[in-house]
XYZ file of C-alpha atoms in Angstrom:
524
model
C 14.592 -18.544 -11.167
C 13.700 -22.397 -11.563
C 16.021 -25.032 -11.540
C 15.508 -25.359 -15.264
C 15.641 -22.048 -16.420
C 18.809 -21.498 -14.126
C 20.631 -24.989 -15.696
C 19.557 -23.819 -19.155
C 20.961 -20.132 -18.626
C 24.156 -21.314 -16.688
C 24.889 -24.309 -19.258
C 28.740 -23.608 -19.678
C 29.213 -22.917 -16.118
C 27.709 -26.359 -14.997
C 29.736 -28.482 -17.582
C 32.896 -26.411 -16.531
C 32.296 -27.299 -12.810
C 31.266 -30.874 -13.964
C 34.232 -31.698 -15.436
C 36.406 -30.443 -12.597
C 34.359 -32.442 -10.467
C 35.304 -35.633 -12.440
C 38.662 -34.776 -12.731
C 38.990 -34.024 -9.070
C 37.090 -37.604 -8.335
C 39.243 -39.634 -10.852
C 42.100 -38.422 -9.440
C 41.562 -39.067 -5.591
C 40.070 -42.513 -6.134
C 42.762 -43.821 -8.659
C 45.321 -42.752 -5.959
C 43.248 -44.791 -3.457
C 43.156 -47.708 -5.574
C 47.018 -47.286 -6.159
C 47.676 -47.239 -2.507
C 44.886 -49.274 -1.138
C 45.362 -52.469 -3.349
C 48.684 -52.746 -2.092
C 48.067 -52.214 1.492
C 45.089 -54.877 1.326
C 47.454 -57.506 -0.365
C 50.301 -56.477 2.295
C 47.812 -57.264 5.475
C 46.826 -60.457 4.058
C 50.418 -61.217 3.983
C 52.072 -59.738 7.091
C 48.992 -60.195 9.794
C 50.785 -58.083 12.456
C 49.962 -55.146 10.418
C 46.296 -55.687 9.901
C 45.442 -53.865 12.970
C 47.225 -50.491 12.931
C 46.738 -50.188 9.231
C 43.117 -50.888 9.518
C 42.974 -48.879 12.424
C 44.304 -45.885 10.457
C 41.920 -46.056 7.837
C 38.921 -46.811 10.220
C 40.180 -43.439 12.159
C 40.637 -41.149 9.096
C 36.977 -42.125 8.446
C 35.910 -41.216 11.688
C 37.206 -37.636 11.333
C 34.955 -35.238 10.179
C 35.640 -34.329 6.531
C 35.672 -30.465 7.303
C 38.114 -30.930 10.212
C 40.663 -33.212 7.945
C 40.389 -30.298 5.204
C 41.242 -27.817 8.033
C 44.396 -29.729 8.853
C 45.301 -30.411 5.591
C 45.466 -26.554 4.423
C 48.246 -25.156 6.767
C 50.151 -28.265 5.374
C 49.181 -28.006 1.567
C 47.558 -24.480 1.163
C 44.049 -24.507 -0.934
C 42.958 -25.500 -4.400
C 43.246 -28.922 -5.890
C 46.068 -30.826 -3.804
C 44.272 -30.481 -0.330
C 41.139 -31.374 -1.752
C 42.291 -34.603 -3.455
C 44.405 -35.450 -0.330
C 41.032 -35.611 1.727
C 39.044 -37.303 -0.363
C 42.080 -39.901 -1.327
C 42.263 -40.610 2.539
C 38.312 -41.222 2.810
C 38.678 -43.289 -0.037
C 41.098 -45.739 1.206
C 39.198 -47.905 3.813
C 36.855 -49.665 1.449
C 39.816 -50.771 -0.774
C 41.774 -51.735 1.780
C 39.215 -53.771 3.583
C 37.792 -55.454 0.613
C 41.098 -56.536 -0.979
C 41.805 -58.025 2.501
C 38.645 -59.741 3.172
C 38.609 -61.097 -0.744
C 41.886 -62.512 -0.257
C 41.231 -64.045 3.379
C 38.113 -65.491 2.232
C 40.106 -67.859 -0.548
C 39.915 -71.184 0.700
C 42.950 -73.014 1.879
C 42.238 -75.822 -0.475
C 42.301 -73.639 -3.497
C 45.553 -72.103 -2.151
C 47.139 -75.591 -1.647
C 45.627 -76.977 -5.101
C 47.466 -73.907 -6.728
C 50.903 -74.681 -4.526
C 50.388 -78.517 -5.575
C 50.551 -77.833 -9.181
C 53.868 -75.576 -8.604
C 52.927 -72.288 -8.338
C 55.057 -69.579 -6.880
C 53.754 -67.410 -4.116
C 54.019 -64.565 -6.338
C 52.053 -66.677 -8.920
C 49.427 -67.719 -6.413
C 48.821 -63.870 -5.957
C 48.124 -63.052 -9.720
C 46.836 -65.993 -10.867
C 44.709 -67.261 -8.029
C 44.232 -64.754 -5.099
C 43.743 -61.589 -7.102
C 41.474 -62.745 -9.975
C 39.264 -64.641 -7.013
C 39.114 -61.548 -5.263
C 38.284 -59.113 -8.021
C 34.378 -58.945 -7.251
C 35.097 -58.207 -4.157
C 37.850 -55.401 -4.713
C 35.663 -53.756 -7.379
C 32.748 -53.736 -4.907
C 35.025 -51.815 -2.508
C 35.910 -49.183 -5.437
C 32.592 -48.777 -6.368
C 31.507 -47.934 -2.857
C 34.865 -45.535 -2.824
C 34.164 -43.655 -6.030
C 30.474 -43.158 -5.488
C 31.078 -41.909 -2.072
C 33.936 -39.537 -3.435
C 31.648 -37.817 -5.800
C 29.401 -36.437 -3.004
C 32.528 -36.042 -0.519
C 34.197 -33.971 -3.479
C 31.861 -31.081 -2.753
C 33.742 -29.756 -0.044
C 36.622 -28.652 -2.978
C 34.690 -25.561 -3.242
C 35.117 -24.494 0.042
C 39.100 -23.653 -0.455
C 38.854 -22.949 -4.227
C 39.494 -26.188 -5.924
C 36.046 -25.965 -7.967
C 33.567 -28.704 -8.817
C 29.845 -28.753 -8.146
C 30.004 -27.850 -4.572
C 30.732 -24.487 -5.817
C 27.147 -24.094 -7.096
C 25.634 -26.140 -3.890
C 27.253 -23.937 -1.550
C 26.795 -20.460 -3.502
C 23.126 -21.519 -3.490
C 23.031 -22.159 0.186
C 24.928 -19.084 0.769
C 22.324 -17.106 -1.092
C 19.505 -19.111 -0.325
C 18.972 -20.090 -4.162
C 17.444 -23.510 -4.600
C 18.128 -23.422 -8.237
C 21.425 -22.990 -8.228
C 21.563 -25.523 -5.117
C 20.103 -28.208 -7.566
C 22.032 -27.253 -10.438
C 24.910 -28.670 -8.277
C 23.207 -31.545 -6.738
C 21.283 -33.099 -9.571
C 24.555 -33.297 -11.925
C 26.439 -34.637 -9.007
C 23.748 -37.402 -8.677
C 23.776 -38.339 -12.311
C 27.501 -38.682 -12.202
C 27.715 -40.597 -9.387
C 25.266 -43.263 -11.112
C 27.349 -42.870 -14.250
C 30.416 -43.841 -12.229
C 28.749 -46.948 -10.631
C 27.634 -48.259 -14.260
C 31.097 -47.490 -15.486
C 32.817 -49.331 -12.656
C 30.135 -52.245 -13.112
C 31.205 -52.655 -16.729
C 34.960 -52.742 -15.602
C 33.982 -55.356 -12.851
C 32.422 -57.410 -15.420
C 35.541 -57.292 -17.589
C 38.126 -58.010 -15.320
C 36.416 -60.703 -13.493
C 36.725 -64.189 -14.450
C 33.712 -65.702 -16.355
C 33.374 -68.754 -13.888
C 32.870 -65.861 -11.303
C 30.130 -63.899 -13.199
C 26.651 -64.065 -11.507
C 25.344 -65.112 -15.079
C 27.524 -67.273 -17.255
C 27.090 -66.521 -20.752
C 25.627 -69.005 -23.230
C 28.056 -68.481 -26.220
C 31.151 -67.689 -27.159
C 30.095 -65.227 -29.717
C 27.779 -63.614 -26.973
C 30.915 -63.328 -24.606
C 33.222 -61.753 -27.274
C 30.671 -59.030 -28.421
C 29.897 -58.251 -24.615
C 33.578 -57.889 -23.996
C 34.018 -55.976 -26.880
C 31.645 -53.695 -25.777
C 33.081 -53.069 -22.287
C 36.577 -52.765 -23.525
C 35.498 -49.782 -26.007
C 33.334 -48.068 -23.059
C 36.207 -48.331 -20.508
C 38.727 -47.323 -23.119
C 36.972 -44.154 -23.888
C 36.831 -43.587 -20.255
C 40.643 -43.993 -19.649
C 41.516 -41.832 -22.412
C 39.392 -39.346 -21.373
C 40.736 -39.269 -17.564
C 44.121 -39.616 -18.842
C 43.877 -36.129 -20.764
C 42.124 -34.603 -17.583
C 44.917 -36.166 -15.472
C 47.441 -34.833 -17.689
C 46.097 -31.418 -17.865
C 45.633 -31.154 -13.710
C 49.326 -32.313 -13.391
C 50.447 -29.679 -15.728
C 48.629 -27.094 -14.296
C 49.555 -27.848 -10.698
C 53.360 -28.093 -11.106
C 53.782 -25.429 -14.056
C 52.710 -22.093 -12.921
C 52.696 -19.721 -16.056
C 54.554 -16.437 -14.912
C 51.771 -14.432 -17.000
C 49.029 -16.028 -14.695
C 47.968 -14.979 -11.281
C 45.366 -16.250 -8.744
C 42.799 -14.420 -7.262
C 40.582 -15.649 -4.387
C 37.775 -14.660 -2.359
C 35.787 -15.635 0.672
C 32.366 -17.437 0.671
C 29.574 -14.973 1.044
C 27.760 -12.846 -1.613
C 29.518 -9.552 -1.888
C 32.907 -11.595 -1.829
C 32.006 -13.796 -4.643
C 30.752 -10.328 -6.668
C 34.196 -8.782 -5.578
C 36.286 -12.048 -6.715
C 34.341 -11.993 -10.109
C 34.607 -8.273 -10.871
C 38.308 -8.449 -9.676
C 39.138 -11.247 -12.013
C 37.630 -9.964 -14.971
C 38.878 -6.378 -14.713
C 42.389 -7.985 -14.798
C 41.781 -10.372 -17.707
C 40.073 -7.412 -20.011
C 42.263 -4.512 -18.977
C 45.804 -6.320 -18.951
C 47.717 -9.499 -20.783
C 47.621 -11.385 -17.455
C 45.731 -14.399 -17.508
C 43.559 -15.074 -14.248
C 43.350 -18.233 -12.200
C 40.288 -17.953 -10.026
C 39.835 -19.596 -6.463
C 36.461 -17.828 -5.500
C 34.791 -19.073 -2.204
C 38.026 -20.799 -1.179
C 37.336 -19.971 2.738
C 37.638 -17.529 5.394
C 40.137 -15.078 6.226
C 42.965 -17.418 7.707
C 42.753 -19.733 4.836
C 42.892 -16.888 2.299
C 45.589 -15.007 4.248
C 47.570 -18.303 4.404
C 47.227 -19.049 0.780
C 48.882 -15.494 0.335
C 51.660 -16.277 2.254
C 52.476 -19.714 0.791
C 51.905 -18.104 -2.868
C 49.081 -19.832 -3.530
C 47.058 -16.814 -4.078
C 48.471 -13.465 -5.499
C 45.576 -11.566 -4.528
C 42.229 -11.061 -3.111
C 39.659 -8.129 -1.378
C 39.550 -8.407 2.337
C 38.335 -5.345 4.546
C 40.515 -3.331 6.805
C 39.089 -4.014 10.132
C 39.441 -7.753 9.279
C 43.088 -7.435 8.365
C 43.922 -5.178 11.387
C 41.684 -7.478 14.086
C 41.695 -11.016 12.723
C 45.032 -10.735 10.769
C 47.455 -8.647 12.691
C 45.934 -9.407 15.935
C 45.109 -5.907 17.298
C 42.408 -4.739 19.720
C 39.387 -3.141 17.488
C 39.734 0.691 17.421
C 37.235 2.871 15.301
C 39.793 5.381 13.697
C 39.776 4.751 10.153
C 43.079 6.318 9.065
C 45.120 4.202 12.195
C 43.537 0.959 10.958
C 44.520 1.348 7.062
C 47.827 3.001 7.940
C 49.245 0.554 10.615
C 47.484 -2.098 8.874
C 49.187 -1.220 5.108
C 52.513 -0.883 7.040
C 52.521 -4.437 8.915
C 51.518 -6.548 6.231
C 54.415 -4.958 4.095
C 57.053 -5.297 6.773
C 55.873 -8.867 8.101
C 54.405 -10.534 5.222
C 55.546 -9.092 1.968
C 51.863 -8.172 0.988
C 50.871 -4.726 -0.322
C 47.508 -2.985 0.847
C 46.241 -0.937 -2.049
C 44.126 1.686 -2.068
C 40.369 1.338 -0.031
C 37.613 1.855 -1.615
C 34.726 4.366 -0.676
C 32.429 1.296 0.746
C 32.551 0.176 4.540
C 31.014 -3.157 5.126
C 31.069 -2.880 8.754
C 29.540 -5.537 11.105
C 26.416 -4.813 12.759
C 23.419 -6.863 14.322
C 20.040 -6.795 12.979
C 16.599 -8.283 14.508
C 13.498 -8.354 13.217
C 11.119 -5.378 13.218
C 8.463 -7.259 15.458
C 11.188 -8.155 17.943
C 12.618 -4.628 17.964
C 8.951 -3.135 18.675
C 8.301 -5.505 21.273
C 11.611 -4.885 23.132
C 12.184 -1.461 22.145
C 15.352 -1.805 20.268
C 17.392 0.551 18.488
C 20.966 0.338 19.812
C 23.109 -2.558 20.818
C 22.900 -1.081 24.689
C 19.530 -1.581 24.499
C 20.029 -5.134 23.133
C 22.197 -5.945 26.094
C 19.152 -5.611 28.506
C 16.926 -8.371 27.015
C 19.741 -10.525 25.135
C 19.725 -13.063 27.623
C 16.388 -14.330 26.597
C 17.002 -14.238 22.554
C 18.704 -16.551 20.370
C 21.347 -15.339 17.807
C 22.565 -16.464 14.613
C 25.739 -15.547 13.330
C 28.164 -16.847 10.720
C 30.883 -19.092 12.114
C 33.545 -16.670 11.470
C 31.875 -13.769 13.306
C 30.854 -16.452 15.924
C 34.732 -16.593 16.926
C 36.162 -13.580 16.036
C 37.371 -10.895 18.591
C 35.891 -8.028 16.434
C 32.749 -10.282 16.202
C 30.508 -11.756 18.793
C 33.319 -12.593 21.682
C 34.127 -8.727 21.750
C 30.633 -7.469 21.184
C 29.500 -9.205 24.060
C 32.480 -8.272 26.183
C 32.027 -4.513 25.008
C 28.472 -4.369 25.987
C 27.941 -6.861 28.792
C 25.287 -9.404 27.461
C 25.268 -13.027 26.451
C 22.793 -14.652 24.328
C 20.505 -17.261 25.434
C 21.999 -19.284 22.623
C 24.299 -18.386 19.840
C 24.251 -20.851 16.504
C 26.735 -20.639 13.946
C 24.636 -20.454 10.624
C 26.732 -19.469 7.654
C 25.226 -17.340 4.669
C 21.820 -16.153 3.838
C 20.735 -18.993 5.714
C 20.596 -16.977 8.923
C 18.219 -14.648 7.731
C 16.101 -17.720 7.356
C 16.429 -19.119 10.405
C 15.188 -14.941 11.733
C 12.297 -15.111 9.413
C 11.205 -18.279 11.052
C 11.959 -17.387 14.479
C 14.715 -20.172 15.408
C 16.702 -16.815 15.882
C 15.923 -13.597 16.809
C 19.193 -11.837 16.492
C 21.738 -12.022 13.144
C 25.335 -10.498 12.630
C 24.942 -8.804 9.374
C 26.795 -6.501 7.289
C 26.175 -2.699 6.121
C 26.288 -3.728 2.624
C 23.759 -7.051 2.898
C 21.340 -6.831 0.404
C 19.052 -9.104 2.333
C 18.783 -6.363 4.944
C 16.352 -4.949 2.387
C 14.573 -8.087 1.401
C 13.557 -9.081 5.135
C 13.091 -5.109 6.301
C 15.158 -5.891 9.566
C 16.052 -3.188 12.128
C 19.616 -2.536 12.058
C 20.741 -1.706 15.639
C 23.022 1.170 16.104
C 26.714 0.417 17.624
C 26.427 3.363 20.077
C 29.656 2.403 21.519
C 31.644 2.365 18.445
C 32.875 -1.148 18.912
C 33.136 -2.607 15.600
C 36.375 -1.167 13.314
C 35.715 0.370 9.920
C 35.491 -2.467 7.305
C 36.568 -0.947 4.274
C 36.887 -2.608 1.230
C 40.761 -3.212 0.392
C 42.779 -5.198 -1.989
C 45.810 -7.655 -0.666
C 48.276 -8.327 -3.445
C 51.626 -10.065 -2.891
C 54.530 -7.823 -3.240
C 56.402 -10.221 -6.024
C 53.248 -9.917 -7.906
C 53.258 -6.407 -8.129
C 56.746 -6.131 -9.043
C 56.122 -8.788 -11.966
C 52.814 -6.772 -12.846
C 53.316 -3.596 -11.888
C 50.094 -2.732 -13.969
C 47.793 -4.535 -11.833
C 47.931 -1.248 -9.309
C 46.315 1.290 -11.491
C 43.647 -1.507 -12.566
C 42.569 -2.386 -9.481
C 42.507 1.242 -7.996
C 40.205 1.856 -10.748
C 37.726 -0.471 -9.905
C 37.884 -0.094 -6.265
C 37.423 3.758 -6.546
C 33.967 2.948 -8.293
C 32.506 0.794 -5.177
C 30.542 2.715 -2.518
C 28.141 1.491 0.012
C 25.032 2.068 -1.934
C 26.556 0.368 -4.792
C 27.637 -2.836 -2.952
C 24.209 -3.159 -1.470
C 22.507 -3.014 -4.679
C 25.022 -5.769 -6.190
C 24.414 -7.964 -3.578
C 20.731 -7.369 -3.678
C 20.744 -8.348 -7.256
C 22.612 -11.985 -6.268
C 20.572 -13.039 -2.986
C 17.154 -11.654 -3.940
C 16.899 -11.568 -7.687
C 19.016 -14.853 -8.036
C 21.355 -13.410 -10.530
C 24.858 -14.798 -10.704
C 27.663 -13.232 -9.094
C 29.610 -13.301 -12.462
C 26.872 -12.023 -14.160
C 26.389 -9.004 -11.568
C 29.980 -8.315 -11.561
C 30.503 -8.386 -15.499
C 27.044 -6.075 -16.011
C 28.516 -3.553 -13.275
C 31.786 -3.230 -14.976
C 30.488 -2.786 -18.542
C 28.107 -0.116 -17.206
C 30.959 1.750 -15.557
C 32.861 1.646 -18.682
C 35.766 -0.485 -17.185
C 35.601 -3.457 -19.603
C 33.618 -3.738 -23.099
């Protein structure tokens, strides 16, 4: 599907994500101005604070954005708040620094002249220093705002929405149309914000400091009137969006539940399916946080009450959440997980689906033929000469690469963390020779890969299973029956086909989920 056809068919989604992106960016940059301007003024007057404050803002810039987001999640949960806080912190430096430089560069003669006509220190700040600093300050604001547009794409990693959802979903499914559908509006938005702020800059900067002095008062008046209208409209729109965000952040509708999902194709399909199933079969409203992060991010959000439900896998919960050693007994895994989640976390484990999305390792057929590979034991004999590309989560989990290497006694020549469908591209290009895969991956079929048998039975069963907060079930007991009906229809072949439609046919996860529910008579 081409970029233009994709954008045309998904206009509503793109516009919704664009508005979310504007809202998130405006809040973050607005907070940065509110905090950064006083800090810049403060260090201009209190010199001993200059180095610690500037050092702190510089240090924040040096921390990778994803790392800072990772630090924020345990404290702030997922969704809007941590995304806004992270981008706010990154937006501080240009504003603080430019305010400080602008005030510091005002000549001592100008300040002395102001004192000479009897202005107080406060009057000098408001009537002399800030007006003269405005061009430098606005340059900092423009830098912060344009940078924030790009940086805010990280919001999609933790379910806050925005255009990053399209970018990362496109990367995950190797869908260039989806990537560009997120990237192009983000670029246009950055240019639009820069233009709007240039109008604000011209409006608030004294005429004598503007690069081109206007020739007549009439021209000045007309230009200022246009600028005021432009800025006024933008301010009203931002106020409406900001007010809505504040309300939704602090006032949770008791009839609304929050559904999450991880970031790969199957999870996006399941998340959309679960959201629509609940909305169409109950009176409950659903707030979706799809693609919100990995297992630990989602489960942490469940613990804190930021999420009410999401679909995980029995083996993942057993090993990665409850920290048990992997076992192959499906009943033991399910029963132990169900009991311990209820006892320790007040989280209910509902009935598992018939499909098991177990981990596996896969290789290109040419590699399989060259090394005569059919099982992981055979792989262990040649692994030291092969490069592996796996998801970051698999790379660092005991029921992933760490455990399978220990069980089979091998180490790859190199192991790279490559999330999403990009690892399949790396395999087909020869950059890696082995990838981790799920038994329901649609891309296994597309790339005609050889799946290696787990002949020692290392990987635990990974049956799809809903996790729901017990207090949510108590408030909405009808949820269990609705969710159970949906999960019962999902076998391994079905999930592989649904994933194939997204990864290969480039349909949206929402469309695939909806079509399946309609076909099964679960929604109308």
